[in-house]
Amino acid sequence: MKMEKIILTGDRPTGKLHIGHYVGSLRRRVVLQNSGEYDKVLIMIADAQALTDNADNPGKVRDNIIEVALDYLACGLDPNKSTLFIQSMIPELCELTFYYMNLVSVARLQRNPTVKTEIKMRGFADESIPVGFFTYPISQAADITAFKATTVPVGIDQAPMIEQCVEIVRRFNNAYGETLVEPKILLPDNQACMRLPGTDGKAKMSKSLGNCIYLSEEADSLIQKVRSMYTDPTHIKVTDPGKLEGNVVFTYLDAFCKDSHFAAYLPEYNNLQELKDHYTRGGLGDMKVKKFLGQILEEELAPIRERRKEFAKDPAAVYEILRKGSIAAREIAAKTLDDVKDAMRINYFK
């Protein structure tokens, strides 16, 4: 019997989604959804995971369910082709997490680079790390395996989480027999999209750091954020040679720019390499490059922004999409949990 090809991915509802989410995974999800290559595409709004470090602010998580759903739909995720659902509506995920906890040591969780980075970014002291947050790699493994996902499209920062999921799958299958499906990571094929930096030049675009451009960003705000972007601090005069490394504007151009943009907005160049060459030898000002980037981003985001406004006119319909998706997702997870309990021989009354 041929194994189904299944995608599982998602986002934490702690705010509107930004262009880092878009180039890191969301844009590609739409392509994969429309490719016809996959039997199932499941997109999760990870509210339970968001509560692990927002337990004192559940309203923030609740309010952002609709924001994330609107971003999904505006970007082209289609409920007729993908299952959009809410994590906390699938209680089987909690039970799977509990069983998987027995397969992972505290020391292994402490070594997880993503966990260490996130703990540092949130400023948790060792004694104040919420247990749920500390163990979220295990929860994420439950999310992935519950739907027998074969492919997980994510950014590079999530690679350690997928590695840990694979370890859990192998340990479970070694202990109880072949039950769980081992997933494979699907990274962006553009290096610049692996981890889009913040507008301030920080390593990661983050809602909490306030260095984001949101998918719903209005045109005026978008242009202002582009104008304030970090470039090369040594490129003081137009005649000065400029550096590309660490220059956020050129990183964003690598992620978004196409040759066709030059004909439309900057016809004195044929492609991005010509623009880079001019900048590095001197004679090209930052503001001209920023204006070009602003035009590209506005072209990309304007239709998303307008579609989002249309979906926002009927929030009840958006919640109905999530309700139906959650029912469908729970049916899949329940079957996996049943398989897991059979394998563990804890199906006592079957």
Tab-separated table of C-alpha atoms in Angstrom:
chain	number	residue	atom	x	y	z
A	1	MET	CA	0.000	0.000	0.000
A	2	LYS	CA	1.416	3.376	-1.042
A	3	MET	CA	2.128	5.757	1.836
A	4	GLU	CA	0.171	9.007	1.702
A	5	LYS	CA	2.126	12.225	1.273
A	6	ILE	CA	0.983	14.552	4.039
A	7	ILE	CA	2.042	18.074	4.991
A	8	LEU	CA	1.702	19.466	8.520
A	9	THR	CA	2.821	22.928	9.521
A	10	GLY	CA	1.501	25.932	11.416
A	11	ASP	CA	2.069	29.091	13.419
A	12	ARG	CA	1.626	30.387	16.951
A	13	PRO	CA	-1.216	32.930	17.245
A	14	THR	CA	0.683	35.605	19.174
A	15	GLY	CA	0.111	38.330	16.589
A	16	LYS	CA	-0.460	38.948	12.911
A	17	LEU	CA	1.925	37.080	10.616
A	18	HIS	CA	4.865	38.922	9.066
A	19	ILE	CA	6.932	38.590	5.908
A	20	GLY	CA	9.416	36.352	7.748
A	21	HIS	CA	6.618	33.791	8.100
A	22	TYR	CA	5.675	34.417	4.489
A	23	VAL	CA	9.023	33.735	2.834
A	24	GLY	CA	10.042	31.122	5.411
A	25	SER	CA	7.069	28.834	4.933
A	26	LEU	CA	3.694	30.402	4.164
A	27	ARG	CA	4.331	31.348	0.533
A	28	ARG	CA	5.548	27.836	-0.174
A	29	ARG	CA	2.591	26.228	1.570
A	30	VAL	CA	0.292	27.782	-1.005
A	31	VAL	CA	2.443	26.438	-3.839
A	32	LEU	CA	2.501	22.957	-2.302
A	33	GLN	CA	-1.251	23.054	-1.664
A	34	ASN	CA	-1.886	23.848	-5.319
A	35	SER	CA	0.660	21.388	-6.682
A	36	GLY	CA	-1.584	18.339	-6.379
A	37	GLU	CA	1.454	16.402	-5.137
A	38	TYR	CA	0.172	15.862	-1.583
A	39	ASP	CA	-2.747	13.767	-0.372
A	40	LYS	CA	-3.382	15.991	2.639
A	41	VAL	CA	-2.257	19.479	3.640
A	42	LEU	CA	-2.913	20.350	7.288
A	43	ILE	CA	-2.261	23.866	8.615
A	44	MET	CA	-2.458	24.324	12.380
A	45	ILE	CA	-2.962	27.440	14.466
A	46	ALA	CA	-0.845	26.439	17.471
A	47	ASP	CA	-2.744	28.173	20.272
A	48	ALA	CA	-1.893	25.585	22.947
A	49	GLN	CA	1.789	26.062	22.197
A	50	ALA	CA	1.361	29.842	22.332
A	51	LEU	CA	-0.113	29.522	25.831
A	52	THR	CA	3.102	27.949	27.128
A	53	ASP	CA	4.629	31.427	27.420
A	54	ASN	CA	1.421	33.478	27.432
A	55	ALA	CA	-0.449	31.745	30.251
A	56	ASP	CA	-1.111	35.086	31.950
A	57	ASN	CA	-2.513	36.598	28.752
A	58	PRO	CA	-4.911	34.104	27.162
A	59	GLY	CA	-6.879	36.947	25.587
A	60	LYS	CA	-3.882	37.737	23.402
A	61	VAL	CA	-3.848	34.184	22.064
A	62	ARG	CA	-7.629	34.027	21.618
A	63	ASP	CA	-7.775	37.356	19.764
A	64	ASN	CA	-4.999	36.350	17.390
A	65	ILE	CA	-6.673	33.125	16.233
A	66	ILE	CA	-8.708	35.164	13.760
A	67	GLU	CA	-5.694	37.290	12.788
A	68	VAL	CA	-3.641	34.261	11.781
A	69	ALA	CA	-6.593	32.667	10.003
A	70	LEU	CA	-7.147	35.859	7.990
A	71	ASP	CA	-3.467	35.917	7.016
A	72	TYR	CA	-3.687	32.283	5.899
A	73	LEU	CA	-6.721	32.878	3.713
A	74	ALA	CA	-5.385	36.162	2.331
A	75	CYS	CA	-2.162	34.453	1.228
A	76	GLY	CA	-4.105	31.835	-0.691
A	77	LEU	CA	-4.546	28.870	1.631
A	78	ASP	CA	-7.788	27.308	0.441
A	79	PRO	CA	-10.023	25.382	2.885
A	80	ASN	CA	-11.153	23.247	-0.068
A	81	LYS	CA	-7.571	22.058	-0.550
A	82	SER	CA	-6.059	22.400	2.951
A	83	THR	CA	-7.367	21.596	6.415
A	84	LEU	CA	-7.088	24.689	8.629
A	85	PHE	CA	-7.562	23.886	12.309
A	86	ILE	CA	-6.938	25.007	15.895
A	87	GLN	CA	-4.500	22.959	17.969
A	88	SER	CA	-6.407	23.051	21.279
A	89	MET	CA	-9.497	21.617	19.581
A	90	ILE	CA	-7.614	18.322	19.139
A	91	PRO	CA	-7.293	16.863	22.687
A	92	GLU	CA	-5.593	13.735	21.315
A	93	LEU	CA	-2.471	15.857	20.865
A	94	CYS	CA	-2.178	16.295	24.644
A	95	GLU	CA	-2.399	12.565	25.255
A	96	LEU	CA	0.242	11.809	22.626
A	97	THR	CA	2.508	14.437	24.185
A	98	PHE	CA	2.156	12.743	27.565
A	99	TYR	CA	3.212	9.347	26.185
A	100	TYR	CA	6.137	10.817	24.245
A	101	MET	CA	7.479	12.529	27.378
A	102	ASN	CA	8.643	9.132	28.553
A	103	LEU	CA	10.919	8.879	25.502
A	104	VAL	CA	12.861	12.130	26.017
A	105	SER	CA	15.301	13.078	28.768
A	106	VAL	CA	15.574	16.495	30.427
A	107	ALA	CA	19.184	16.673	29.232
A	108	ARG	CA	18.077	16.184	25.615
A	109	LEU	CA	15.574	19.014	25.865
A	110	GLN	CA	18.243	21.244	27.390
A	111	ARG	CA	20.474	20.618	24.380
A	112	ASN	CA	17.831	21.603	21.836
A	113	PRO	CA	19.244	24.772	20.159
A	114	THR	CA	15.811	26.199	19.327
A	115	VAL	CA	14.634	25.830	22.917
A	116	LYS	CA	17.825	27.460	24.225
A	117	THR	CA	17.462	30.373	21.805
A	118	GLU	CA	13.794	30.920	22.601
A	119	ILE	CA	14.426	30.778	26.367
A	120	LYS	CA	17.184	33.367	26.042
A	121	MET	CA	15.081	35.612	23.802
A	122	ARG	CA	12.223	35.610	26.307
A	123	GLY	CA	14.547	36.271	29.238
A	124	PHE	CA	13.500	33.240	31.307
A	125	ALA	CA	15.709	32.402	34.276
A	126	ASP	CA	16.288	28.656	34.767
A	127	GLU	CA	13.879	28.530	37.697
A	128	SER	CA	11.118	30.403	35.845
A	129	ILE	CA	10.908	28.409	32.588
A	130	PRO	CA	7.343	27.068	32.270
A	131	VAL	CA	7.369	23.274	31.954
A	132	GLY	CA	5.049	23.455	28.958
A	133	PHE	CA	7.421	25.803	27.163
A	134	PHE	CA	10.448	23.685	28.004
A	135	THR	CA	8.785	20.564	26.619
A	136	TYR	CA	7.287	22.081	23.505
A	137	PRO	CA	9.556	20.004	21.199
A	138	ILE	CA	7.653	16.989	22.504
A	139	SER	CA	4.319	18.707	21.900
A	140	GLN	CA	5.459	19.573	18.385
A	141	ALA	CA	6.356	15.921	17.780
A	142	ALA	CA	2.824	14.993	18.824
A	143	ASP	CA	1.399	17.527	16.376
A	144	ILE	CA	3.458	16.149	13.493
A	145	THR	CA	2.987	12.444	14.200
A	146	ALA	CA	-0.721	12.694	15.015
A	147	PHE	CA	-1.382	13.407	11.358
A	148	LYS	CA	1.327	11.032	10.080
A	149	ALA	CA	2.952	13.959	8.318
A	150	THR	CA	5.642	13.008	5.842
A	151	THR	CA	6.706	16.599	5.118
A	152	VAL	CA	7.030	19.613	7.412
A	153	PRO	CA	7.722	22.944	5.641
A	154	VAL	CA	9.431	25.262	8.134
A	155	GLY	CA	12.202	27.819	8.471
A	156	ILE	CA	15.751	26.797	9.365
A	157	ASP	CA	15.254	27.769	13.025
A	158	GLN	CA	12.854	24.825	13.383
A	159	ALA	CA	15.296	22.218	12.081
A	160	PRO	CA	16.321	21.087	15.616
A	161	MET	CA	12.654	20.518	16.427
A	162	ILE	CA	12.186	18.215	13.445
A	163	GLU	CA	15.376	16.350	14.385
A	164	GLN	CA	13.987	15.779	17.867
A	165	CYS	CA	10.661	14.622	16.418
A	166	VAL	CA	12.496	12.045	14.292
A	167	GLU	CA	14.301	10.806	17.419
A	168	ILE	CA	10.972	10.370	19.214
A	169	VAL	CA	9.479	8.492	16.266
A	170	ARG	CA	12.439	6.123	16.137
A	171	ARG	CA	12.434	5.497	19.877
A	172	PHE	CA	8.700	4.807	19.870
A	173	ASN	CA	8.875	2.468	16.876
A	174	ASN	CA	11.871	0.627	18.361
A	175	ALA	CA	10.040	0.148	21.652
A	176	TYR	CA	6.541	-0.638	20.413
A	177	GLY	CA	6.781	-1.598	16.746
A	178	GLU	CA	6.392	0.375	13.518
A	179	THR	CA	3.538	2.760	14.244
A	180	LEU	CA	4.607	6.356	13.712
A	181	VAL	CA	5.686	7.980	10.450
A	182	GLU	CA	9.096	9.666	10.294
A	183	PRO	CA	8.766	13.203	8.898
A	184	LYS	CA	11.151	15.074	6.626
A	185	ILE	CA	11.857	18.782	6.844
A	186	LEU	CA	11.231	20.994	3.816
A	187	LEU	CA	13.328	24.166	3.966
A	188	PRO	CA	12.990	27.245	1.748
A	189	ASP	CA	14.940	26.850	-1.493
A	190	ASN	CA	16.141	30.473	-1.331
A	191	GLN	CA	18.961	31.003	1.196
A	192	ALA	CA	17.722	34.504	2.054
A	193	CYS	CA	14.348	33.027	3.058
A	194	MET	CA	15.859	30.608	5.589
A	195	ARG	CA	15.780	33.209	8.353
A	196	LEU	CA	14.746	36.701	7.288
A	197	PRO	CA	16.333	39.245	9.669
A	198	GLY	CA	14.410	41.998	11.393
A	199	THR	CA	14.249	45.464	9.889
A	200	ASP	CA	16.719	46.585	12.574
A	201	GLY	CA	19.365	44.095	11.474
A	202	LYS	CA	18.740	41.699	14.369
A	203	ALA	CA	19.176	38.032	13.521
A	204	LYS	CA	15.477	37.221	13.627
A	205	MET	CA	12.315	39.026	12.648
A	206	SER	CA	10.132	38.802	15.731
A	207	LYS	CA	6.831	40.239	16.838
A	208	SER	CA	8.183	40.619	20.360
A	209	LEU	CA	11.180	42.645	19.127
A	210	GLY	CA	9.005	45.004	17.084
A	211	ASN	CA	11.157	44.637	13.970
A	212	CYS	CA	8.517	43.139	11.653
A	213	ILE	CA	6.765	44.019	8.459
A	214	TYR	CA	3.333	42.434	8.708
A	215	LEU	CA	1.484	40.851	5.806
A	216	SER	CA	-1.364	43.262	6.546
A	217	GLU	CA	0.931	46.314	6.713
A	218	GLU	CA	-0.661	49.399	5.162
A	219	ALA	CA	1.279	51.025	2.318
A	220	ASP	CA	2.343	54.157	4.254
A	221	SER	CA	3.587	52.131	7.218
A	222	LEU	CA	5.356	49.680	4.921
A	223	ILE	CA	7.301	52.430	3.155
A	224	GLN	CA	8.233	54.032	6.474
A	225	LYS	CA	9.583	50.742	7.818
A	226	VAL	CA	11.612	50.172	4.661
A	227	ARG	CA	13.075	53.686	4.901
A	228	SER	CA	14.250	53.013	8.450
A	229	MET	CA	15.875	49.653	7.616
A	230	TYR	CA	19.384	48.833	8.741
A	231	THR	CA	21.915	48.970	5.892
A	232	ASP	CA	25.701	49.459	5.956
A	233	PRO	CA	26.667	51.946	8.708
A	234	THR	CA	29.954	52.718	6.888
A	235	HIS	CA	28.094	53.717	3.694
A	236	ILE	CA	27.783	57.365	4.723
A	237	LYS	CA	28.105	59.141	1.361
A	238	VAL	CA	26.641	58.004	-1.945
A	239	THR	CA	30.165	57.717	-3.339
A	240	ASP	CA	31.283	55.358	-0.550
A	241	PRO	CA	31.545	51.648	-1.432
A	242	GLY	CA	28.795	49.706	0.336
A	243	LYS	CA	28.801	46.306	1.997
A	244	LEU	CA	26.173	43.663	1.304
A	245	GLU	CA	26.879	41.409	4.293
A	246	GLY	CA	24.475	42.200	7.121
A	247	ASN	CA	22.699	44.754	4.939
A	248	VAL	CA	19.007	44.055	5.558
A	249	VAL	CA	17.802	45.809	2.405
A	250	PHE	CA	19.790	43.511	0.148
A	251	THR	CA	18.789	40.443	2.147
A	252	TYR	CA	15.148	41.351	1.535
A	253	LEU	CA	15.874	41.932	-2.139
A	254	ASP	CA	17.404	38.439	-2.308
A	255	ALA	CA	14.148	37.080	-0.843
A	256	PHE	CA	11.662	39.041	-2.965
A	257	CYS	CA	13.312	40.532	-6.069
A	258	LYS	CA	12.745	39.209	-9.605
A	259	ASP	CA	14.316	40.415	-12.836
A	260	SER	CA	10.902	41.696	-13.938
A	261	HIS	CA	10.924	44.202	-11.076
A	262	PHE	CA	13.782	46.094	-12.715
A	263	ALA	CA	11.844	46.718	-15.904
A	264	ALA	CA	8.941	47.999	-13.830
A	265	TYR	CA	10.711	50.107	-11.191
A	266	LEU	CA	14.449	50.466	-11.904
A	267	PRO	CA	15.079	50.063	-15.652
A	268	GLU	CA	18.702	51.260	-15.555
A	269	TYR	CA	19.609	47.811	-14.185
A	270	ASN	CA	18.848	44.425	-15.702
A	271	ASN	CA	19.043	42.321	-12.568
A	272	LEU	CA	19.910	42.264	-8.895
A	273	GLN	CA	23.564	41.420	-9.454
A	274	GLU	CA	24.048	44.639	-11.434
A	275	LEU	CA	22.482	46.610	-8.584
A	276	LYS	CA	24.726	44.881	-6.040
A	277	ASP	CA	27.822	45.554	-8.120
A	278	HIS	CA	27.017	49.273	-8.328
A	279	TYR	CA	26.383	49.484	-4.592
A	280	THR	CA	29.629	47.736	-3.640
A	281	ARG	CA	31.804	49.893	-5.888
A	282	GLY	CA	30.124	53.118	-4.707
A	283	GLY	CA	27.908	55.690	-6.343
A	284	LEU	CA	24.532	54.255	-5.307
A	285	GLY	CA	22.620	55.673	-2.339
A	286	ASP	CA	20.709	53.668	0.257
A	287	MET	CA	17.474	55.610	-0.276
A	288	LYS	CA	17.301	54.685	-3.967
A	289	VAL	CA	17.692	50.991	-3.105
A	290	LYS	CA	15.146	51.288	-0.290
A	291	LYS	CA	12.632	52.937	-2.626
A	292	PHE	CA	13.052	50.010	-5.020
A	293	LEU	CA	12.549	47.475	-2.226
A	294	GLY	CA	9.464	49.343	-1.004
A	295	GLN	CA	7.910	49.129	-4.467
A	296	ILE	CA	8.588	45.388	-4.660
A	297	LEU	CA	7.125	44.710	-1.219
A	298	GLU	CA	4.060	46.826	-1.922
A	299	GLU	CA	3.462	44.901	-5.152
A	300	GLU	CA	3.657	41.625	-3.185
A	301	LEU	CA	1.623	42.681	-0.156
A	302	ALA	CA	-1.107	44.874	-1.690
A	303	PRO	CA	-3.239	41.980	-3.023
A	304	ILE	CA	-2.763	40.035	0.231
A	305	ARG	CA	-3.839	43.094	2.214
A	306	GLU	CA	-6.950	43.616	0.083
A	307	ARG	CA	-8.006	39.950	0.209
A	308	ARG	CA	-7.558	40.027	3.972
A	309	LYS	CA	-9.943	42.978	4.273
A	310	GLU	CA	-12.566	41.067	2.301
A	311	PHE	CA	-12.308	37.963	4.509
A	312	ALA	CA	-12.409	40.172	7.625
A	313	LYS	CA	-15.902	41.362	6.678
A	314	ASP	CA	-17.303	37.954	7.686
A	315	PRO	CA	-15.428	36.613	10.749
A	316	ALA	CA	-18.183	34.060	11.410
A	317	ALA	CA	-17.413	32.409	8.090
A	318	VAL	CA	-13.707	32.291	8.976
A	319	TYR	CA	-14.465	30.612	12.310
A	320	GLU	CA	-16.709	28.119	10.520
A	321	ILE	CA	-13.768	27.167	8.287
A	322	LEU	CA	-11.677	26.561	11.422
A	323	ARG	CA	-14.488	24.614	13.127
A	324	LYS	CA	-14.925	22.253	10.187
A	325	GLY	CA	-11.179	21.883	9.787
A	326	SER	CA	-10.774	21.055	13.471
A	327	ILE	CA	-13.423	18.324	13.244
A	328	ALA	CA	-11.663	16.781	10.243
A	329	ALA	CA	-8.247	17.033	11.900
A	330	ARG	CA	-9.496	15.428	15.095
A	331	GLU	CA	-10.745	12.379	13.197
A	332	ILE	CA	-7.233	11.812	11.840
A	333	ALA	CA	-5.539	12.357	15.221
A	334	ALA	CA	-7.983	10.008	16.971
A	335	LYS	CA	-7.084	7.193	14.581
A	336	THR	CA	-3.355	7.749	15.227
A	337	LEU	CA	-3.893	7.791	18.992
A	338	ASP	CA	-5.792	4.518	18.689
A	339	ASP	CA	-2.837	3.027	16.777
A	340	VAL	CA	-0.427	4.293	19.442
A	341	LYS	CA	-2.439	2.792	22.306
A	342	ASP	CA	-2.699	-0.500	20.436
A	343	ALA	CA	1.079	-0.539	19.989
A	344	MET	CA	1.659	0.309	23.660
A	345	ARG	CA	-0.871	-2.368	24.699
A	346	ILE	CA	-2.854	0.056	26.845
A	347	ASN	CA	-6.148	-0.432	24.943
A	348	TYR	CA	-7.472	-2.446	27.875
A	349	PHE	CA	-11.165	-2.550	27.031
A	350	LYS	CA	-10.931	-2.964	23.283
